[in-house]
XYZ file of C-alpha atoms in Angstrom:
719
model
C -52.859 -11.626 -38.961
C -54.464 -13.610 -41.510
C -53.904 -10.477 -43.665
C -50.732 -10.076 -42.303
C -49.727 -13.586 -43.194
C -51.078 -13.162 -46.590
C -49.482 -9.945 -46.856
C -45.977 -11.891 -46.672
C -46.306 -14.310 -49.084
C -47.989 -12.313 -51.707
C -44.357 -10.555 -51.152
C -42.532 -13.353 -51.581
C -43.922 -14.084 -54.887
C -42.923 -10.279 -56.151
C -39.803 -10.623 -54.943
C -38.898 -13.803 -56.069
C -40.337 -13.047 -59.743
C -38.522 -9.244 -59.044
C -35.204 -11.248 -58.236
C -35.440 -13.785 -61.248
C -36.093 -11.368 -63.448
C -32.982 -8.505 -62.534
C -31.180 -12.015 -62.471
C -31.663 -12.238 -66.341
C -31.332 -8.891 -67.043
C -28.151 -8.507 -65.633
C -26.887 -11.869 -67.065
C -26.257 -13.281 -63.506
C -26.950 -16.427 -61.836
C -30.401 -15.669 -59.848
C -28.966 -16.873 -56.373
C -27.579 -13.400 -55.766
C -30.196 -11.185 -55.811
C -32.915 -13.845 -54.236
C -29.658 -13.888 -51.564
C -29.649 -10.708 -51.596
C -33.436 -9.935 -51.156
C -34.119 -12.809 -48.190
C -31.079 -11.090 -45.878
C -32.475 -7.627 -46.489
C -35.445 -8.830 -45.633
C -34.444 -11.062 -42.608
C -31.284 -9.868 -40.702
C -30.734 -7.035 -42.572
C -34.254 -4.820 -41.990
C -36.225 -8.007 -40.039
C -39.017 -7.654 -42.005
C -39.470 -11.123 -43.106
C -39.124 -14.049 -39.834
C -40.369 -16.947 -41.828
C -40.387 -19.047 -38.205
C -42.784 -16.636 -36.614
C -45.422 -16.810 -40.366
C -45.780 -19.986 -40.825
C -44.886 -21.118 -37.425
C -44.611 -25.364 -37.620
C -45.083 -25.080 -41.286
C -42.582 -23.902 -42.128
C -41.304 -27.665 -41.908
C -44.048 -29.167 -43.915
C -43.680 -25.972 -46.706
C -40.333 -26.595 -46.919
C -39.871 -30.370 -46.862
C -42.556 -30.298 -49.784
C -40.304 -27.960 -51.718
C -37.614 -29.737 -51.203
C -39.057 -33.063 -52.925
C -40.460 -30.957 -55.719
C -36.726 -30.102 -56.569
C -35.078 -32.868 -55.679
C -37.769 -35.015 -57.873
C -36.973 -32.368 -60.902
C -33.672 -32.638 -60.566
C -33.621 -36.428 -60.871
C -35.435 -36.875 -64.005
C -32.873 -35.108 -66.033
C -30.398 -37.450 -65.132
C -30.125 -39.828 -67.459
C -27.507 -42.454 -67.558
C -27.559 -42.815 -71.591
C -26.508 -39.573 -71.820
C -24.106 -39.247 -68.871
C -21.948 -41.547 -71.498
C -22.918 -39.554 -74.649
C -21.265 -36.561 -72.964
C -17.221 -38.232 -72.791
C -15.512 -39.341 -70.858
C -14.465 -35.411 -68.667
C -18.218 -35.524 -67.545
C -18.802 -39.403 -66.089
C -15.427 -38.902 -64.303
C -16.177 -35.365 -62.760
C -19.998 -36.754 -62.071
C -18.151 -39.407 -60.293
C -14.682 -39.675 -59.660
C -14.543 -35.677 -59.310
C -17.542 -35.914 -56.706
C -15.906 -38.425 -54.531
C -12.471 -36.264 -54.523
C -14.593 -33.614 -53.286
C -16.263 -34.622 -50.824
C -12.954 -36.930 -49.282
C -11.476 -32.936 -49.345
C -14.222 -30.761 -48.258
C -15.322 -33.285 -45.208
C -12.148 -33.418 -43.436
C -11.636 -29.799 -43.694
C -14.489 -28.269 -41.975
C -13.553 -31.232 -39.054
C -10.583 -29.824 -38.363
C -10.557 -26.550 -39.899
C -14.220 -25.927 -37.799
C -14.307 -28.705 -35.255
C -17.651 -30.215 -36.465
C -18.075 -33.520 -35.691
C -16.978 -36.134 -38.585
C -20.751 -36.595 -39.296
C -21.544 -33.268 -39.901
C -18.740 -33.165 -41.773
C -19.425 -35.422 -44.300
C -22.854 -34.185 -44.239
C -21.500 -31.389 -45.515
C -19.242 -32.596 -47.982
C -22.074 -34.644 -49.636
C -24.092 -31.500 -49.764
C -21.928 -28.968 -51.526
C -20.408 -30.904 -53.835
C -23.521 -29.698 -56.090
C -22.814 -27.193 -58.504
C -26.199 -26.948 -60.451
C -26.979 -26.233 -63.937
C -29.045 -22.364 -62.408
C -25.734 -20.911 -61.878
C -23.281 -22.860 -63.924
C -25.778 -21.395 -66.768
C -25.906 -17.162 -66.379
C -22.207 -17.924 -65.595
C -21.207 -19.889 -69.447
C -23.728 -16.934 -70.902
C -21.119 -14.345 -69.281
C -17.812 -15.834 -70.117
C -18.683 -17.871 -73.481
C -16.139 -19.843 -73.362
C -15.071 -22.613 -75.698
C -17.719 -25.360 -76.949
C -15.535 -27.856 -75.478
C -15.586 -26.935 -71.894
C -19.086 -24.932 -71.922
C -20.483 -28.682 -72.621
C -18.528 -29.588 -69.714
C -19.134 -27.855 -66.649
C -22.925 -27.999 -68.009
C -23.858 -31.413 -68.607
C -21.515 -31.453 -64.870
C -24.022 -29.042 -63.404
C -27.481 -30.986 -64.912
C -25.817 -34.290 -63.819
C -24.312 -33.821 -60.524
C -26.875 -32.413 -59.415
C -29.236 -35.746 -58.365
C -26.056 -37.588 -58.005
C -24.935 -34.809 -54.808
C -28.304 -34.838 -54.143
C -28.645 -38.560 -54.115
C -25.387 -38.591 -51.582
C -26.147 -36.162 -49.597
C -29.743 -38.202 -49.016
C -28.242 -40.919 -48.230
C -25.280 -39.742 -45.744
C -28.128 -37.199 -43.831
C -30.044 -40.497 -43.823
C -26.879 -42.752 -41.759
C -26.779 -39.673 -39.598
C -30.388 -39.484 -38.543
C -30.770 -43.211 -38.234
C -27.504 -43.290 -35.359
C -28.604 -39.824 -34.145
C -31.990 -41.653 -32.659
C -31.074 -43.581 -29.358
C -34.328 -45.584 -29.941
C -34.030 -46.650 -32.721
C -31.152 -49.409 -33.614
C -29.022 -48.386 -36.049
C -28.514 -51.117 -38.773
C -32.712 -52.249 -38.913
C -33.706 -47.983 -39.280
C -30.691 -48.243 -41.864
C -31.227 -50.852 -43.412
C -35.292 -49.844 -44.222
C -34.489 -46.732 -44.849
C -32.892 -48.060 -48.069
C -35.360 -50.539 -48.481
C -37.693 -48.433 -48.591
C -36.241 -45.575 -50.891
C -34.962 -47.135 -53.586
C -37.975 -50.417 -53.484
C -40.667 -47.968 -53.011
C -39.328 -44.894 -54.876
C -38.302 -47.642 -58.092
C -42.100 -49.150 -57.861
C -43.337 -45.788 -57.934
C -41.977 -44.783 -60.984
C -42.083 -47.835 -62.800
C -46.329 -47.659 -62.266
C -46.323 -44.161 -62.543
C -44.337 -44.649 -65.672
C -46.756 -47.848 -67.092
C -49.634 -45.489 -66.372
C -47.406 -42.881 -68.587
C -46.680 -44.957 -71.462
C -50.265 -46.355 -71.226
C -52.019 -42.951 -71.694
C -54.047 -43.856 -68.728
C -53.841 -39.743 -67.461
C -55.964 -37.184 -69.740
C -53.493 -34.988 -71.547
C -54.503 -32.139 -69.104
C -54.255 -34.406 -66.397
C -51.073 -35.679 -66.974
C -48.478 -33.166 -64.752
C -50.572 -32.327 -62.076
C -51.051 -37.089 -61.640
C -47.441 -37.600 -61.432
C -47.126 -33.773 -58.678
C -49.835 -35.765 -56.383
C -48.582 -39.427 -57.098
C -44.712 -38.088 -56.363
C -46.145 -36.492 -52.988
C -48.231 -39.175 -51.596
C -45.168 -41.535 -52.500
C -42.869 -39.214 -50.100
C -45.430 -39.160 -47.589
C -46.004 -42.457 -47.265
C -42.068 -43.103 -47.105
C -41.659 -40.633 -43.761
C -44.922 -42.588 -42.824
C -43.353 -46.057 -43.125
C -40.144 -45.384 -41.761
C -38.623 -41.383 -40.919
C -36.805 -38.830 -43.126
C -37.092 -41.865 -46.153
C -39.247 -39.500 -48.112
C -36.126 -37.996 -50.633
C -34.469 -40.636 -51.048
C -37.183 -41.701 -52.469
C -38.483 -39.578 -54.503
C -35.318 -38.835 -56.055
C -35.065 -42.731 -56.694
C -38.184 -41.923 -58.476
C -36.893 -39.758 -60.564
C -34.586 -41.520 -61.590
C -36.686 -44.406 -62.197
C -38.686 -42.766 -64.664
C -35.909 -40.861 -66.354
C -34.190 -44.344 -67.457
C -37.672 -45.532 -68.202
C -38.371 -46.683 -72.196
C -41.210 -45.697 -73.605
C -42.294 -42.964 -71.416
C -42.014 -39.175 -72.284
C -41.187 -37.048 -70.228
C -40.848 -33.819 -71.495
C -44.194 -32.451 -70.543
C -43.649 -33.431 -67.133
C -40.364 -31.745 -67.269
C -41.181 -28.498 -68.568
C -44.816 -28.931 -65.513
C -41.866 -29.806 -63.078
C -39.664 -26.591 -64.177
C -41.971 -24.169 -64.002
C -43.062 -25.113 -60.009
C -39.679 -25.133 -59.742
C -38.196 -21.973 -60.297
C -41.360 -20.793 -57.917
C -40.416 -23.474 -55.440
C -36.921 -22.331 -55.383
C -37.548 -18.171 -55.647
C -39.293 -18.446 -52.794
C -37.521 -21.187 -50.734
C -34.311 -19.533 -50.916
C -35.771 -15.904 -50.590
C -36.854 -17.562 -46.399
C -33.846 -19.673 -46.157
C -31.562 -16.395 -46.793
C -34.366 -14.864 -44.257
C -33.580 -17.514 -41.710
C -30.248 -16.917 -41.713
C -28.147 -15.516 -38.945
C -25.801 -13.240 -40.006
C -23.448 -13.384 -36.701
C -23.405 -17.347 -36.652
C -22.057 -16.718 -40.660
C -18.785 -13.972 -39.304
C -18.644 -16.466 -36.187
C -17.267 -19.061 -38.993
C -13.694 -16.764 -39.126
C -11.470 -17.688 -40.264
C -11.970 -21.341 -39.839
C -15.416 -20.665 -42.481
C -13.098 -18.889 -45.080
C -10.583 -21.750 -45.068
C -12.570 -24.547 -45.859
C -14.199 -22.513 -48.635
C -10.429 -21.498 -49.661
C -9.815 -25.507 -49.843
C -13.065 -25.849 -51.653
C -11.653 -23.715 -54.665
C -8.048 -24.293 -54.546
C -7.436 -27.647 -53.721
C -10.844 -30.033 -53.323
C -11.852 -28.562 -57.234
C -8.518 -28.595 -59.332
C -8.033 -32.217 -57.654
C -10.791 -33.290 -59.495
C -10.140 -31.982 -62.519
C -6.900 -33.120 -63.157
C -7.446 -36.334 -61.429
C -10.735 -36.682 -63.254
C -9.193 -35.324 -66.941
C -6.148 -38.143 -66.912
C -6.952 -39.895 -70.096
C -9.159 -37.114 -71.975
C -8.249 -35.068 -74.864
C -7.885 -31.949 -72.489
C -5.008 -29.408 -72.307
C -3.452 -28.280 -69.300
C -5.648 -24.288 -70.234
C -8.615 -26.159 -70.790
C -8.192 -28.313 -67.588
C -7.235 -24.492 -65.685
C -9.822 -23.383 -66.337
C -11.952 -25.695 -65.199
C -10.348 -26.137 -61.971
C -12.263 -22.287 -61.674
C -15.344 -22.925 -62.337
C -17.133 -24.690 -59.856
C -20.432 -22.352 -57.978
C -22.787 -23.995 -56.156
C -26.233 -23.259 -56.175
C -30.408 -23.201 -54.836
C -30.137 -27.190 -53.964
C -26.983 -26.982 -52.152
C -28.930 -24.108 -49.825
C -32.413 -25.559 -49.569
C -31.416 -29.738 -49.091
C -29.206 -28.354 -46.366
C -31.480 -26.336 -44.270
C -34.084 -29.658 -44.385
C -30.962 -31.153 -42.564
C -30.538 -28.481 -40.324
C -34.169 -27.800 -38.753
C -34.245 -32.319 -39.280
C -30.976 -32.856 -37.232
C -31.708 -29.838 -34.509
C -34.968 -31.403 -34.119
C -33.084 -34.461 -32.582
C -30.404 -32.566 -30.563
C -27.613 -33.432 -32.946
C -24.955 -30.986 -32.060
C -23.038 -28.513 -34.759
C -26.783 -29.189 -36.806
C -27.251 -25.314 -36.711
C -23.743 -24.004 -38.688
C -24.585 -25.993 -41.682
C -26.509 -23.346 -42.679
C -24.526 -20.023 -42.424
C -21.184 -22.129 -43.661
C -23.694 -23.755 -46.858
C -24.166 -20.116 -47.407
C -20.870 -19.057 -46.824
C -19.766 -21.379 -49.817
C -22.346 -20.279 -52.664
C -21.765 -17.072 -52.117
C -18.182 -16.969 -52.234
C -17.835 -19.150 -54.834
C -20.879 -17.228 -56.300
C -19.288 -14.490 -56.658
C -15.262 -14.450 -56.529
C -15.979 -17.179 -60.100
C -18.179 -14.971 -61.079
C -16.351 -11.746 -61.279
C -13.094 -13.833 -62.527
C -14.220 -16.070 -64.669
C -14.329 -14.339 -67.667
C -10.818 -12.682 -66.996
C -9.322 -16.032 -66.326
C -10.641 -17.670 -69.750
C -8.932 -14.918 -71.903
C -5.717 -14.920 -69.638
C -5.595 -18.884 -70.843
C -7.138 -18.303 -74.043
C -10.141 -20.850 -74.188
C -12.767 -18.110 -74.577
C -14.981 -18.916 -78.184
C -14.745 -16.890 -80.755
C -16.955 -14.394 -82.397
C -20.544 -16.321 -82.114
C -20.802 -17.875 -86.084
C -23.188 -20.203 -84.832
C -26.513 -20.089 -85.316
C -29.730 -21.985 -83.741
C -32.865 -23.270 -86.487
C -36.209 -23.438 -85.170
C -38.035 -25.845 -86.951
C -36.412 -28.895 -88.219
C -38.057 -29.416 -91.514
C -36.244 -30.740 -94.517
C -35.150 -27.105 -96.225
C -34.078 -26.553 -92.408
C -31.749 -29.551 -92.780
C -30.462 -29.175 -96.020
C -29.570 -26.380 -94.358
C -28.556 -26.940 -91.235
C -26.625 -30.330 -93.496
C -24.227 -27.258 -95.700
C -23.218 -24.990 -93.002
C -22.082 -27.771 -90.078
C -20.187 -29.173 -93.588
C -18.288 -25.812 -93.316
C -17.977 -26.129 -89.107
C -20.135 -23.927 -88.876
C -21.478 -25.034 -85.278
C -26.444 -25.564 -85.945
C -28.759 -26.421 -83.256
C -32.119 -27.511 -84.790
C -35.090 -27.437 -82.284
C -38.421 -28.575 -83.003
C -41.661 -29.766 -81.327
C -41.851 -32.417 -84.133
C -40.670 -35.708 -83.024
C -40.412 -37.175 -86.351
C -38.181 -33.823 -88.342
C -35.548 -33.615 -84.902
C -35.850 -38.257 -85.259
C -34.922 -37.160 -89.116
C -32.374 -34.409 -88.104
C -30.387 -37.617 -85.956
C -30.506 -39.712 -88.456
C -28.894 -36.796 -90.490
C -25.929 -36.194 -87.986
C -27.340 -32.623 -86.729
C -27.818 -31.697 -83.367
C -30.917 -31.550 -82.206
C -32.819 -29.874 -79.442
C -36.440 -31.891 -78.290
C -39.010 -29.128 -77.619
C -40.030 -25.388 -76.726
C -36.156 -23.399 -77.228
C -37.754 -20.922 -74.980
C -38.372 -23.051 -72.385
C -36.374 -23.151 -68.566
C -35.434 -26.409 -69.593
C -34.372 -25.459 -73.113
C -32.274 -22.704 -70.752
C -30.427 -25.144 -68.830
C -30.403 -28.478 -71.050
C -29.785 -26.971 -74.612
C -25.525 -26.105 -75.618
C -25.951 -22.299 -77.155
C -22.309 -21.955 -76.678
C -21.260 -20.774 -80.201
C -24.735 -19.830 -81.442
C -24.818 -15.856 -82.585
C -28.250 -15.577 -84.123
C -31.659 -17.172 -84.610
C -33.619 -18.101 -87.374
C -37.041 -18.696 -86.331
C -38.345 -21.059 -89.663
C -41.374 -23.201 -88.044
C -44.921 -23.823 -89.086
C -45.827 -22.365 -85.557
C -47.388 -19.236 -85.890
C -48.335 -19.503 -82.188
C -44.836 -20.584 -81.043
C -42.612 -18.304 -83.685
C -43.717 -14.701 -81.418
C -42.661 -16.046 -78.333
C -39.682 -17.989 -79.876
C -38.690 -14.497 -81.189
C -38.888 -12.849 -78.344
C -37.156 -14.535 -76.005
C -34.365 -14.564 -77.709
C -33.942 -10.727 -78.971
C -34.083 -10.351 -75.379
C -30.690 -13.006 -74.508
C -28.815 -11.885 -78.132
C -30.398 -8.863 -79.142
C -32.544 -7.228 -82.105
C -30.620 -7.707 -84.856
C -29.281 -11.426 -84.273
C -32.693 -12.783 -84.664
C -34.835 -13.524 -87.827
C -37.825 -14.968 -88.478
C -40.096 -16.590 -91.767
C -43.543 -14.548 -92.827
C -46.050 -17.305 -91.593
C -49.601 -14.568 -91.682
C -52.076 -15.600 -93.704
C -53.260 -12.307 -94.892
C -52.757 -8.632 -94.097
C -55.398 -8.295 -91.357
C -53.872 -11.306 -89.572
C -50.475 -8.669 -90.008
C -51.874 -6.596 -87.850
C -52.971 -8.763 -85.740
C -49.303 -8.872 -84.602
C -46.677 -6.087 -82.944
C -44.315 -4.042 -85.335
C -41.552 -4.973 -83.376
C -42.449 -8.263 -84.121
C -43.674 -7.830 -87.588
C -39.743 -5.880 -88.450
C -37.756 -9.264 -87.614
C -40.317 -11.036 -91.212
C -37.960 -10.848 -93.319
C -35.867 -13.786 -92.615
C -33.995 -14.539 -97.353
C -36.494 -11.687 -98.031
C -40.163 -9.114 -97.291
C -41.792 -11.473 -99.150
C -40.852 -15.207 -98.194
C -42.221 -17.640 -96.146
C -43.201 -20.709 -94.310
C -45.480 -22.198 -96.769
C -43.615 -20.700 -100.020
C -39.847 -21.997 -99.015
C -42.023 -25.714 -98.004
C -44.220 -25.442 -101.630
C -40.651 -25.109 -102.908
C -39.236 -27.771 -101.454
C -41.904 -30.128 -102.386
C -41.400 -29.222 -106.601
C -37.619 -29.813 -106.369
C -36.026 -27.150 -105.199
C -32.550 -27.708 -103.805
C -29.977 -25.921 -101.638
C -26.628 -25.785 -103.202
C -23.163 -23.642 -102.668
C -21.531 -20.981 -104.945
C -18.474 -19.657 -104.970
C -18.642 -15.548 -106.059
C -15.240 -14.446 -107.316
C -13.934 -12.197 -109.449
C -14.426 -14.528 -112.629
C -18.187 -15.248 -111.446
C -20.238 -12.494 -109.414
C -22.951 -12.185 -108.361
C -24.608 -10.830 -111.383
C -23.284 -13.801 -113.085
C -24.689 -16.133 -111.404
C -28.219 -14.075 -111.375
C -27.976 -14.541 -114.597
C -27.950 -18.259 -115.027
C -30.211 -18.409 -112.474
C -32.625 -16.509 -112.842
C -34.885 -14.219 -110.357
C -36.371 -16.933 -109.154
C -33.010 -18.212 -106.973
C -33.255 -17.343 -103.615
C -29.722 -16.369 -101.871
C -30.231 -17.367 -98.521
C -26.348 -17.237 -96.561
C -23.194 -17.034 -97.528
C -19.101 -17.415 -95.263
C -16.589 -15.219 -96.049
C -13.409 -15.779 -96.189
C -13.280 -15.251 -92.246
C -15.342 -17.757 -91.736
C -18.294 -15.242 -90.719
C -21.612 -16.249 -91.243
C -23.981 -13.632 -92.735
C -27.580 -14.529 -93.042
C -29.829 -12.419 -96.143
C -32.829 -10.548 -94.956
C -35.396 -8.225 -96.170
C -33.157 -5.317 -94.013
C -30.493 -4.207 -96.391
C -30.078 -4.873 -100.511
C -28.732 -7.660 -101.292
C -24.942 -7.189 -101.922
C -22.196 -9.467 -102.193
C -18.559 -8.972 -102.803
C -16.256 -11.548 -104.377
C -14.899 -13.892 -102.489
C -17.600 -15.343 -100.631
C -19.745 -18.928 -100.747
C -23.023 -18.131 -101.405
C -25.638 -20.632 -99.936
C -28.887 -20.171 -101.745
C -32.385 -21.833 -102.713
C -32.958 -22.743 -106.649
C -36.143 -23.343 -107.408
C -37.048 -25.486 -110.547
C -37.236 -22.897 -112.670
C -34.092 -21.725 -111.914
C -32.193 -24.792 -112.145
C -33.939 -25.535 -115.624
C -32.780 -21.869 -116.524
C -29.371 -22.482 -115.142
C -29.691 -25.945 -117.810
C -30.361 -23.513 -120.633
C -28.286 -21.083 -119.383
C -25.509 -23.718 -118.978
C -26.011 -25.339 -122.702
C -26.455 -21.175 -123.751
C -22.676 -20.524 -121.893
C -21.542 -23.980 -123.368
C -22.359 -23.206 -126.698
C -21.192 -20.357 -126.670
C -17.949 -21.244 -124.888
C -17.126 -23.583 -128.493
C -17.668 -21.281 -130.257
C -14.681 -19.166 -128.523
C -12.632 -22.061 -129.061
C -13.318 -22.882 -132.025
C -12.746 -18.934 -133.288
C -9.487 -18.735 -130.613
C -8.593 -21.915 -132.585
C -8.654 -20.576 -135.613
C -7.307 -17.317 -134.001
C -4.162 -19.699 -132.760
C -3.676 -21.877 -135.621
C -3.702 -18.199 -137.791
C -0.949 -16.731 -134.464
C 1.097 -19.770 -135.237
C 1.168 -20.097 -138.848
C 2.134 -16.501 -139.110
C 4.740 -17.325 -136.808
C 6.528 -19.987 -138.330
C 6.922 -17.622 -141.069
C 8.005 -14.692 -138.876
C 9.964 -17.519 -137.264
C 11.666 -18.801 -141.308
C 12.142 -15.650 -141.921
C 14.418 -14.646 -138.789
C 16.017 -17.781 -139.142
C 16.878 -16.597 -142.627
C 17.861 -13.284 -141.422
C 19.679 -14.900 -139.488
C 21.889 -17.421 -141.098
C 22.854 -14.000 -143.245
C 23.840 -12.296 -140.678
C 25.583 -15.028 -139.615
C 27.578 -15.452 -142.917
C 28.207 -11.224 -143.016
C 30.119 -11.807 -139.837
C 32.130 -14.776 -140.912
C 33.241 -12.664 -143.602
C 33.525 -9.344 -141.286
C 35.614 -11.955 -139.937
C 37.690 -13.386 -142.554
C 38.760 -10.127 -143.429
C 39.246 -8.545 -140.221
C 41.692 -11.509 -140.304
C 42.906 -10.684 -143.745
C 43.973 -7.469 -142.155
C 46.075 -8.279 -139.260
C 47.289 -11.137 -140.662
C 48.564 -8.318 -143.402
C 49.688 -6.039 -140.104
C 51.740 -8.456 -138.797
C 53.115 -9.808 -142.088
C 54.149 -6.148 -142.177
C 55.226 -5.655 -138.480
C 57.467 -9.177 -139.016
C 59.383 -6.981 -142.280
C 60.280 -3.723 -140.206
C 60.951 -5.898 -137.452
C 63.182 -7.635 -139.304
C 64.839 -4.581 -140.682
C 64.831 -2.962 -137.527
C 67.125 -5.961 -136.915
C 69.183 -6.109 -139.799
C 69.986 -2.069 -139.959
C 70.110 -2.679 -135.811
C 72.563 -5.818 -136.382
C 74.757 -3.531 -139.218
C 75.075 -1.008 -136.855
C 76.044 -2.777 -134.015
C 78.722 -4.167 -135.827
C 80.249 -0.735 -137.580
C 79.976 0.332 -133.517
C 82.265 -2.833 -133.041
C 84.687 -1.856 -136.427
C 84.419 1.828 -135.171
C 85.931 0.387 -131.238
C 87.723 -1.620 -132.643
C 89.970 1.102 -134.283
C 89.196 3.866 -132.197
C 91.071 0.834 -129.844
C 93.574 -0.129 -132.331
C 94.455 3.715 -132.840
C 94.685 4.535 -128.893
C 97.008 1.012 -128.416
C 99.335 2.752 -131.333
C 99.298 6.232 -129.940
C 100.720 4.515 -126.486
C 103.144 2.603 -127.725
C 104.425 6.044 -129.258
C 103.982 7.555 -126.145
C 105.935 5.180 -124.211
C 108.906 4.851 -126.174
C 109.286 8.426 -126.130
C 108.805 8.489 -122.791
C 112.008 5.560 -123.156
C 113.941 8.010 -124.984
C 113.532 10.251 -122.390
C 115.271 8.234 -119.828
C 117.424 6.863 -121.244
C 121.929 9.400 -120.179
C 122.482 11.613 -121.313
C 126.645 10.843 -122.221
C 129.028 13.749 -123.461
C 130.029 13.148 -127.240
C 133.320 14.074 -126.105
C 134.199 11.116 -123.801
C 135.788 8.968 -126.378
C 139.458 8.521 -125.698
C 141.958 6.218 -125.141
């Protein structure tokens, strides 16, 4: 039996690691492979039965695991950061959470017949989203930077807020469900212990950290042990008050001034990953598949209300008064996957409520798992297409993550930011981070390859990583981490090896990436140049000022670093390829003092050459002007002569025209006289003709008259 339990524990550990690796490799929320693994081992094959293996220890294991998860989540709730991340995040974790709770609880009551107390608890449990499911989804979908930031910080901040809400509702239900306890007394004692003991524990623990009462190697262990002790002590003083106590304790530590919890967070994250993975496999293995099927259409209806009613309503109401567009709000309305925290807390609460005989408590777990499966699977498969349809996907990732916040890195980051390129500086040195913050450069304080950075560092829009830190032990870890995340060709580092013997201790694949800005460029060399007065400069490479002109002016000591194309793309110069710079780019280079001095000399020579050329040009221009004046005078004289000639020609032509006109007039007059004479002759002839005609007619008339007289005989004369 002991060997069986040992084997199951080892199997759970191995499978937890395998599921986390599969989720990372496929860029999916790890909750999916963990869920499938638990369902396969439990209800599917019957290999893993948590109740049989752990017996009475199952509840304490889950209880302590959930306490650690809640404490780690509460450590991330810094109230100042809520304000820093905009009105939308603030509204979502307050107004939006209340709207979601107010929508889902009635749906569970009316669609599934849950008691109001159970429905309110269920609504509080599924308010949270969580970075463990949001971050992998954002890496795949790649929405615009502001949308990714809203979703990521909503998941981070709402985790402890939703957990606190669920704990308060549970405490109320647990107290009212116990008939032997006076409700007001028990609830009041729970709240007093939770807030009072949690605040006191957080303050005293923070004070111990601030005064370095624990050695560094014991700090993380001490905080974990104190937290578990306070959790158990709170439960002893008042049953079920421990979860509220550790949540308040974590929130107090996160907001206490002068307390550095970065190391604690990193340790808790590592522990939480193991706990979450193991717990989720155990909880999924305990799940009764028949109970989930028994939810029927009512469970599907609750899922639809959560996705299509509660989420859009909370987004649109929370978005009032913000600068988000309608497309941004529609995208945010679709992305709200539920995470592992809801599953872990619901399973713990269900066990506790079943122990007090509360009816309907057993239905919480399958319904929570249905919501988790539905939101994660459906939204993971469709969020990318939805973002593309709405046009809210990030363009090509041209942003730069720089590990190492030295003076050189800060100057390079400032130049890139001035060109609207997203830059994040990451470093473990607080002084360097502080200087970067004073220069308004986005920063991440800590190891960028940590789990905390994966959840909290906004990598949306980041397309390449430049490892430029002096940490020789940490640089390979960061390099390999982001090579796996972004691809080998997107990660470059400076060569920090001291000697050939040290280089042989490094892997060949790592050495190939130590070519940032050139094969022989190291962090020490750049730091030395910056200490001696080297500066970064932007130069426009054009057809009139090519890269050859650049090399002539600044010499071989000038170091090209990065150039920006017309399309806004960032190209990092490395030793992998020969430097061939096209025209029409903006070149960012490092100019050592020698290059600056040479540039001054070369500029003086160029100025003198320009001055001589200007003198020659002015002389040539003067000669050309004089020649032009002579030519213009000759042309003017020629124009005058030509004008006089044209006038003479016009006058001669006019005289000819006048002579021709006079001749024409004389000829016309002669023709007129001849015509008049001819007309007179014709008139005389006509008159004569008429007279002759008249004479002829007269004689004809007389002749006719003579012929008409009567003939008298000549012998008629008688007496």
